[in-house]
CSV table of C-alpha atoms in Angstrom, one decimal:
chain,number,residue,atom,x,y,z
A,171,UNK,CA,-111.2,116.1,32.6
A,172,UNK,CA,-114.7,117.2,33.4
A,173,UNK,CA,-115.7,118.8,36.9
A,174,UNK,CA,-117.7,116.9,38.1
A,175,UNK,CA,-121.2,118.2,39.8
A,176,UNK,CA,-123.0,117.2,42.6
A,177,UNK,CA,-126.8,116.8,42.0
A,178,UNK,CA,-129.9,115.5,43.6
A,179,UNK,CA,-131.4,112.4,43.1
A,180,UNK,CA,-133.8,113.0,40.2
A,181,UNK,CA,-130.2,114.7,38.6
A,182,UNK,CA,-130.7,118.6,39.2
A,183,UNK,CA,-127.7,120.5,40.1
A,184,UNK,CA,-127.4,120.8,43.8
A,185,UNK,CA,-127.1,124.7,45.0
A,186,UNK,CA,-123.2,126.2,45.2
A,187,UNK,CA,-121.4,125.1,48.1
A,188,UNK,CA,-118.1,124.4,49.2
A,189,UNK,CA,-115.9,121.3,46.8
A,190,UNK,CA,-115.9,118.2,47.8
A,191,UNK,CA,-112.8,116.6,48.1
A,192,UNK,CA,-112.8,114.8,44.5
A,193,UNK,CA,-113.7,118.2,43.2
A,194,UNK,CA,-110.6,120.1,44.7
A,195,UNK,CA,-108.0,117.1,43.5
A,196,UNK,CA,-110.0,116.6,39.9
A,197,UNK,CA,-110.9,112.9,40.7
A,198,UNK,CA,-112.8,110.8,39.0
A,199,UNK,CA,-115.5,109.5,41.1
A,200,UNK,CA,-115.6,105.7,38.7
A,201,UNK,CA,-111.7,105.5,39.8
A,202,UNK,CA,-113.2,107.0,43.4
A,203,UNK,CA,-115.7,104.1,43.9
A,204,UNK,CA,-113.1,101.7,42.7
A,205,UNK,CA,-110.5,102.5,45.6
A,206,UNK,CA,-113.5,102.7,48.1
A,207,UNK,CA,-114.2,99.2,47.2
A,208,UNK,CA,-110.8,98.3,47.4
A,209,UNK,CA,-110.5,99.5,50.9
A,210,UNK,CA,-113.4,98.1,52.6
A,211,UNK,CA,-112.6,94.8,50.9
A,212,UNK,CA,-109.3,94.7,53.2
A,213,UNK,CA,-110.4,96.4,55.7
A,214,UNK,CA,-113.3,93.8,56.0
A,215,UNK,CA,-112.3,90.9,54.5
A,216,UNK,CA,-108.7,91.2,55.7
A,217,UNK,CA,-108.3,93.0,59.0
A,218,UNK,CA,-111.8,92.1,60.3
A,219,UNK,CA,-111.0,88.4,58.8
A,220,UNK,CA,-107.6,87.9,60.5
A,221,UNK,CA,-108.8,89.2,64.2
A,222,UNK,CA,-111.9,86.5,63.6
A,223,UNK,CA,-109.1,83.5,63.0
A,224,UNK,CA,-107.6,84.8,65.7
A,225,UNK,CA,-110.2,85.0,68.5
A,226,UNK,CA,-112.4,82.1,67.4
A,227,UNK,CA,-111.4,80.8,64.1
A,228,UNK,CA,-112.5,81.1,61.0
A,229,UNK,CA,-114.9,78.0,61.3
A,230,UNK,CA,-118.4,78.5,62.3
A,231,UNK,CA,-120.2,75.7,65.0
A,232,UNK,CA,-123.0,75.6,66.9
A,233,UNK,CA,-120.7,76.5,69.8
A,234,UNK,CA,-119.1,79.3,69.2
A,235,UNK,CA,-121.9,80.8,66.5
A,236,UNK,CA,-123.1,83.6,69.0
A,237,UNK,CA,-119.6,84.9,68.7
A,238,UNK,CA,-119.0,84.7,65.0
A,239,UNK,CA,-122.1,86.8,64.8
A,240,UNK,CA,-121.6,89.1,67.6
A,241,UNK,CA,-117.5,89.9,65.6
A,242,UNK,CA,-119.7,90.0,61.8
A,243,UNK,CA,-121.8,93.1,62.8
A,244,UNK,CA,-119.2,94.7,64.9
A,245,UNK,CA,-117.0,93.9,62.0
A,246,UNK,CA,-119.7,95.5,59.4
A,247,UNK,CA,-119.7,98.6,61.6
A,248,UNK,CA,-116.1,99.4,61.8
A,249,UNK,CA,-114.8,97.9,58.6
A,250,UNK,CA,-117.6,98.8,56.2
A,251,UNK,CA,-120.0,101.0,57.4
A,252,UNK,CA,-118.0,103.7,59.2
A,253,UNK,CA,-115.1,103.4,56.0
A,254,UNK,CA,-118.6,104.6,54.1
A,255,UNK,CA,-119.6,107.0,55.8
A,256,UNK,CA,-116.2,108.9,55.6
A,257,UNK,CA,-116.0,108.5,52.3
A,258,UNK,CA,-119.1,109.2,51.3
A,259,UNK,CA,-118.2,113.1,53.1
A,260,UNK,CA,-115.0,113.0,50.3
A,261,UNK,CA,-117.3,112.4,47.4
A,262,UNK,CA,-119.9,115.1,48.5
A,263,UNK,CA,-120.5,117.9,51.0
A,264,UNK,CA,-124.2,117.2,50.7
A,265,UNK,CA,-125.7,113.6,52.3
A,266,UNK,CA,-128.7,113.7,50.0
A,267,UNK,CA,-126.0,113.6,47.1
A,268,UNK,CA,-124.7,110.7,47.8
A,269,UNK,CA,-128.2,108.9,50.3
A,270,UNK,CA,-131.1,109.3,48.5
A,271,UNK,CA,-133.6,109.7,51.4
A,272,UNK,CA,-137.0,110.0,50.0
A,273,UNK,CA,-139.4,107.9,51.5
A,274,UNK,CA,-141.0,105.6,49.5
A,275,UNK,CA,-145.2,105.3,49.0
A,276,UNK,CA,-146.6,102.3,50.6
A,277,UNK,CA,-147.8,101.1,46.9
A,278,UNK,CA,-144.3,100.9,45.6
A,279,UNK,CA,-142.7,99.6,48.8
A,280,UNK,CA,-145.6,96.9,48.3
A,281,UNK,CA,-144.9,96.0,44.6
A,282,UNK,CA,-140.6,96.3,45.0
A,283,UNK,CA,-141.6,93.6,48.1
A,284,UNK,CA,-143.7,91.4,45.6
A,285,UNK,CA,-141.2,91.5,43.1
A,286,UNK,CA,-138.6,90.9,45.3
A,287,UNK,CA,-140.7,87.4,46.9
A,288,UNK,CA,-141.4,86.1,43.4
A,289,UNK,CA,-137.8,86.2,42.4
A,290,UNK,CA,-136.7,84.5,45.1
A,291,UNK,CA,-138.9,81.9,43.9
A,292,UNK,CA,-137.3,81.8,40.8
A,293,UNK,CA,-133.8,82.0,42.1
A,294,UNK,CA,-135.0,78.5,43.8
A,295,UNK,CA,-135.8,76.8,40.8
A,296,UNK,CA,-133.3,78.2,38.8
A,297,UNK,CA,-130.4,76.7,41.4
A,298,UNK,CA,-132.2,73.5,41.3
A,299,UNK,CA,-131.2,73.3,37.9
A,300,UNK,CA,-128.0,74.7,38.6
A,301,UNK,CA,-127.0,71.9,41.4
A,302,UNK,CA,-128.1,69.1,38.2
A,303,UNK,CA,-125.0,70.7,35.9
A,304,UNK,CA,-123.0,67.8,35.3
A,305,UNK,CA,-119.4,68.4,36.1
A,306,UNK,CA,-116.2,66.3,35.4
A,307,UNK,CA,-115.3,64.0,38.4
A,308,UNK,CA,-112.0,65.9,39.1
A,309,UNK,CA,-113.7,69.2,39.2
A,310,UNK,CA,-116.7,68.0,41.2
A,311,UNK,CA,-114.5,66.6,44.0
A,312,UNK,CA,-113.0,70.2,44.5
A,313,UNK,CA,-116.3,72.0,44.0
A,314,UNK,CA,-118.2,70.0,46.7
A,315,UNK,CA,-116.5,70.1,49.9
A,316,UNK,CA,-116.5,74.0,49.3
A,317,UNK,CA,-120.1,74.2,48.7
A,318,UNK,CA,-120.9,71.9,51.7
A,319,UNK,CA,-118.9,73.7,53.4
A,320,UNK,CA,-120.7,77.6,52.6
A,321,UNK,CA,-124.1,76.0,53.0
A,322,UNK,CA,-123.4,74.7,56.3
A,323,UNK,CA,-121.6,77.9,57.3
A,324,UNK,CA,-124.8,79.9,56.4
A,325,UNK,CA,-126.8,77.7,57.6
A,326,UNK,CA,-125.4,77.8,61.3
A,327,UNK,CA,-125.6,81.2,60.7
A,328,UNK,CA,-129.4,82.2,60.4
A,329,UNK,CA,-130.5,79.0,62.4
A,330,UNK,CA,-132.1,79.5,65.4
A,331,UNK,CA,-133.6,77.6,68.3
A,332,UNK,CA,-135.2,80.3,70.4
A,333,UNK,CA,-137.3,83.7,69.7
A,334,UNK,CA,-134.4,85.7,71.5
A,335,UNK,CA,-131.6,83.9,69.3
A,336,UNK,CA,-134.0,84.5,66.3
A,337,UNK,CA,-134.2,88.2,66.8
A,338,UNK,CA,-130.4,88.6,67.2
A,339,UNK,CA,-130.0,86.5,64.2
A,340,UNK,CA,-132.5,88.8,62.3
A,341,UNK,CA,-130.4,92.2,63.6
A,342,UNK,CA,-127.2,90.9,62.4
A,343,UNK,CA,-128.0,88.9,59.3
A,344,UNK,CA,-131.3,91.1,58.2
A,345,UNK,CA,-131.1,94.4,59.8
A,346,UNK,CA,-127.5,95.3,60.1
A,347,UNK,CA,-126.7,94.0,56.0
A,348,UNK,CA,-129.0,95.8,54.8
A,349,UNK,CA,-128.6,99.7,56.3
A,350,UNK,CA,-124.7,99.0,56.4
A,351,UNK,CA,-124.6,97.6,52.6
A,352,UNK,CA,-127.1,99.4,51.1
A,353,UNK,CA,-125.5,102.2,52.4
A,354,UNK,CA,-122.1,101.3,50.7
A,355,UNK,CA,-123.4,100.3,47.4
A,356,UNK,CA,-126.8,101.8,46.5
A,357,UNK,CA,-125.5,104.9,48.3
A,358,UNK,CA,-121.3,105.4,48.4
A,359,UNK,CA,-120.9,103.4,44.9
A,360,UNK,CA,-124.0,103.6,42.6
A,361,UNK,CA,-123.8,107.4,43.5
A,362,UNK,CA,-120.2,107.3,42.3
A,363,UNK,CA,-120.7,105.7,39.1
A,364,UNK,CA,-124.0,107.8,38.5
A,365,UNK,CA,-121.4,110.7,37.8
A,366,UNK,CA,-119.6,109.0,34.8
A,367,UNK,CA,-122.0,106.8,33.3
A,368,UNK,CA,-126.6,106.7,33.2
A,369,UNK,CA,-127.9,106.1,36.2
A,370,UNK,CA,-129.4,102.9,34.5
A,371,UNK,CA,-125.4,101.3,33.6
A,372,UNK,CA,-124.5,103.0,36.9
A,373,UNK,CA,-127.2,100.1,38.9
A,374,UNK,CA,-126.3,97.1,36.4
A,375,UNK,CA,-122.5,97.9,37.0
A,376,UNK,CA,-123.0,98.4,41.2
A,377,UNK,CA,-125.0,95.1,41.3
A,378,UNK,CA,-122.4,92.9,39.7
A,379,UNK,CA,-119.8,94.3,41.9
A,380,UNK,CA,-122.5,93.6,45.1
A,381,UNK,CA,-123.5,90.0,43.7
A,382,UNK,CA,-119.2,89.7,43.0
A,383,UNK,CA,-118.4,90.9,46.9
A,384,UNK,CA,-120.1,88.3,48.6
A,385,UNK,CA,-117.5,85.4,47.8
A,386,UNK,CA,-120.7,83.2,47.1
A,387,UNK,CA,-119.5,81.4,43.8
A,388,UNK,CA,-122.6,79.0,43.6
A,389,UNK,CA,-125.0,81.7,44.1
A,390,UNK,CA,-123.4,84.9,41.9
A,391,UNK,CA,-125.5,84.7,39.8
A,392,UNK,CA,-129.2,85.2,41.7
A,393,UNK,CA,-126.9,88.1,43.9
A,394,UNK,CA,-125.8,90.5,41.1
A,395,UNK,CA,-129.3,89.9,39.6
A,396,UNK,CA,-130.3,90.9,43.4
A,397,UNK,CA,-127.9,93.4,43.7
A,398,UNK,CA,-129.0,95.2,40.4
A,399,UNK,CA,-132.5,95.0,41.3
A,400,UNK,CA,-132.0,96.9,44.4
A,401,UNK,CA,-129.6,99.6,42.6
A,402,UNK,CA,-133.1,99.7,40.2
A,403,UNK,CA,-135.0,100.5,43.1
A,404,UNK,CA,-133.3,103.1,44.3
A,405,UNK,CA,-132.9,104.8,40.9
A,406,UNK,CA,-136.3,104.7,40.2
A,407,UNK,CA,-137.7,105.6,43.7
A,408,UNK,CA,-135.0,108.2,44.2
A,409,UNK,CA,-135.0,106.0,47.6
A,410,UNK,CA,-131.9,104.4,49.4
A,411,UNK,CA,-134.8,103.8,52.0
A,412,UNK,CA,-136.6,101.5,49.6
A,413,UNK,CA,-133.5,99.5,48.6
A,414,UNK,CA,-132.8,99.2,52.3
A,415,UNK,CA,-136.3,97.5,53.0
A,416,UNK,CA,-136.7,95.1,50.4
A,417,UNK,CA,-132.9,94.1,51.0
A,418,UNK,CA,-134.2,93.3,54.7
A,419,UNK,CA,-137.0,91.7,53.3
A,420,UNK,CA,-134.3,89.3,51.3
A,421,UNK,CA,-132.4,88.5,53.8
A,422,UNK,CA,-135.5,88.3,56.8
A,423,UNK,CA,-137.0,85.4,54.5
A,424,UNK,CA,-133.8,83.4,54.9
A,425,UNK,CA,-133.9,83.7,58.3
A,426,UNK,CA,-138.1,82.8,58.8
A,427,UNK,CA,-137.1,79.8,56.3
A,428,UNK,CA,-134.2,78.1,58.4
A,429,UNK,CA,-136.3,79.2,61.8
A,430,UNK,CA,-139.3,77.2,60.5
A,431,UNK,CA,-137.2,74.2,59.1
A,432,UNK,CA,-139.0,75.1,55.4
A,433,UNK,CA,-135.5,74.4,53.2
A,434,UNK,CA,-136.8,71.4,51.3
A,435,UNK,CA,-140.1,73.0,50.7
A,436,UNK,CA,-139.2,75.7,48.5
A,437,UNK,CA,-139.6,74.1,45.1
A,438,UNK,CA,-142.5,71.7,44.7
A,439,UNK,CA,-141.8,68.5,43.3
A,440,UNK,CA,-138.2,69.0,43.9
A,441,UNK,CA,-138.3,67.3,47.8
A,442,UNK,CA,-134.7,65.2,48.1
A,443,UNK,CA,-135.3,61.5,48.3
A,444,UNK,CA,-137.9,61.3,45.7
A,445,UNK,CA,-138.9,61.5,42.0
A,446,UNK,CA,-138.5,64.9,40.6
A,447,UNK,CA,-141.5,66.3,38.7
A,448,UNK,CA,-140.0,67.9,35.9
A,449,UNK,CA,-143.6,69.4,34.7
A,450,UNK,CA,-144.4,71.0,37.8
A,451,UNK,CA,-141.4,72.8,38.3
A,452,UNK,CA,-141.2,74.4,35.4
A,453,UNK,CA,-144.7,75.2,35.7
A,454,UNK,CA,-144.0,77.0,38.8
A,455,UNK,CA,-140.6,78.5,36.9
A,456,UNK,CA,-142.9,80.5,34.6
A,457,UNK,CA,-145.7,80.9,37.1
A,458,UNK,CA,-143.4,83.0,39.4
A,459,UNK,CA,-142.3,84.6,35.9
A,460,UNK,CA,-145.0,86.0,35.1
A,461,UNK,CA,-146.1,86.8,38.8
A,462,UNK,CA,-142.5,88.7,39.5
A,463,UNK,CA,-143.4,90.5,35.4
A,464,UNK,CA,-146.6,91.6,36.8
A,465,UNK,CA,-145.4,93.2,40.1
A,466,UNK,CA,-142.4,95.0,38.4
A,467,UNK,CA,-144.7,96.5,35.9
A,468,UNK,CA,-147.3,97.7,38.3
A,469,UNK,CA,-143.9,99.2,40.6
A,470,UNK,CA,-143.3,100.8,37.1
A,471,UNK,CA,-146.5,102.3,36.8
A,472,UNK,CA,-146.8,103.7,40.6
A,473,UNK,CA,-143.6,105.4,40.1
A,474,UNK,CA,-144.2,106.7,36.9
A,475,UNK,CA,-144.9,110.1,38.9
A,476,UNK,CA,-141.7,109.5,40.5
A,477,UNK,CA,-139.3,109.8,37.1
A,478,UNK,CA,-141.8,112.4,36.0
A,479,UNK,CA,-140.0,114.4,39.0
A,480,UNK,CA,-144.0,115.0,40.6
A,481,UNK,CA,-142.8,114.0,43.9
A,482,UNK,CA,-139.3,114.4,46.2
């Protein structure tokens, strides 16, 4: 088996220093990542989900909401974020080996935020078409309740009635997700992989594990493309920081939408309770295509000084 090296972000060997703890035992850091994973998923999912049943339940109402959220960020802190940072320290002496820290230009920050806006778009459209799959009756009566159930859930989540509820709602479900997660995948488990395999498989592979980890079966499929497009970010900007704010951005825009009551306006000509206009929601489909092409290409070419290794 290799040794394995710790390097910087743009892939230069880091200085000498004392091993890290997978280079003492000879570990491989894809095996590594895997266990991490592992761990946080019962630590979180497990612990943190028992001691919710136990307190308040596991069902989420308007009454007891404030404490649901309150136990999910305290949960995130202990279960995932602290679990991240420890092993993080086992994978490399060095921070910047493992957290890419750069901070990002304001042109690529602006075009990642673009991007990241005109794939939601598409996201929208593309589970309109989703939620018209027709399924066997059988199946259908088992899927529904469950994604009734998850909407409604999420929905109680990030709804809010007052600017101090909405600002709570924004730390935990905007602010808190997107340090402690980022943290965890851009940073503990793309840097993992990014020792095994190219950076580029090392983001594909991390964002189909992110988009698999949130439990969200009727939405996978927008959350690994989400979750790779952040791992993309932060391997092109060198930038854990840039992956951080357009993952807030994500998740502030779900929160501004329920706060404003905006849910059935997202895809034009698709409003419940009357006649869908197939034409001008696929015009809109490509439209925010093309605009989401456009914005990635020009993030390209403002970072092109970045992979050229012209800027830390």
């Amino acid at each position: 088996m290799t040794e394995h090296v710790d390097r910087t972000p743009d892939g230069r060997p880091l200085p000498q220093q004392e091993p890290s703890f997978l280079q003492r035992y000879n570990i491989s850091p894809a095996a590594f990542a895997l266990i991490c994973l592992f761990l946080i998923f019962l630590l979180y999912q497990v612990v943190g989900g028992t001691l919710t049943f136990f307190l308040i339940g596991t069902r989420v109402t308007p009454e007891n909401v404030m404490q649901h959220r309150t136990l999910t960020i305290v949960g995130q802190t202990l279960f995932i974020l602290l679990p991240t940072l420890l092993f993080a320290r086992l994978l490399s002496r060095k921070a910047s080996a493992v957290f890419p820290w750069r901070m990002p230009r304001v042109g690529e920050t602006i075009f990642a935020s673009l991007g990241l806006i005109f794939l939601q778009e598409v996201f929208q459209i593309y589970l309109f078409f989703q939620d018209r799959i027709p399924l066997p009756e059988d199946i259908q009566r088992l899927v529904e309740p469950l994604k009734e159930m998850i909407q409604e859930m999420f929905k109680t989540l990030v709804s809010s009635q007052t600017v101090p509820e909405l600002l709570f709602v924004i730390l935990v479900v905007a602010v808190a997700p997107a340090v402690i997660e980022e943290l965890l995948f851009r940073g503990l488990i793309q840097s993992s992989f990014e020792r095994v395999i190219t950076p580029a498989r090392a983001a594909l592979i991390t964002g189909i594990i992110f988009g698999a980890f949130h439990f969200n079966p009727f939405a996978i499929i927008p959350l690994m493309i989400l979750g790779w497009y952040f791992g993309y970010l932060r391997m092109r900007s060198k930038s854990i920081v840039l992956a951080m704010t357009v993952h807030f951005l994500n998740n502030v825009l779900a929160v501004v939408v329920a706060y404003f009551r905006m849910d059935d306006q997202m895809v034009l000509g698709a409003t419940e309770g009357s006649d869908i206009n197939m034409p001008m929601i696929l015009a809109q489909l490509f439209l925010f295509l093309a605009l989401f092409t456009v914005s990635f290409s020009s993030y390209l070419r403002v970072t092109s000084s970045v992979q050229a290794g012209g800027e830390e």
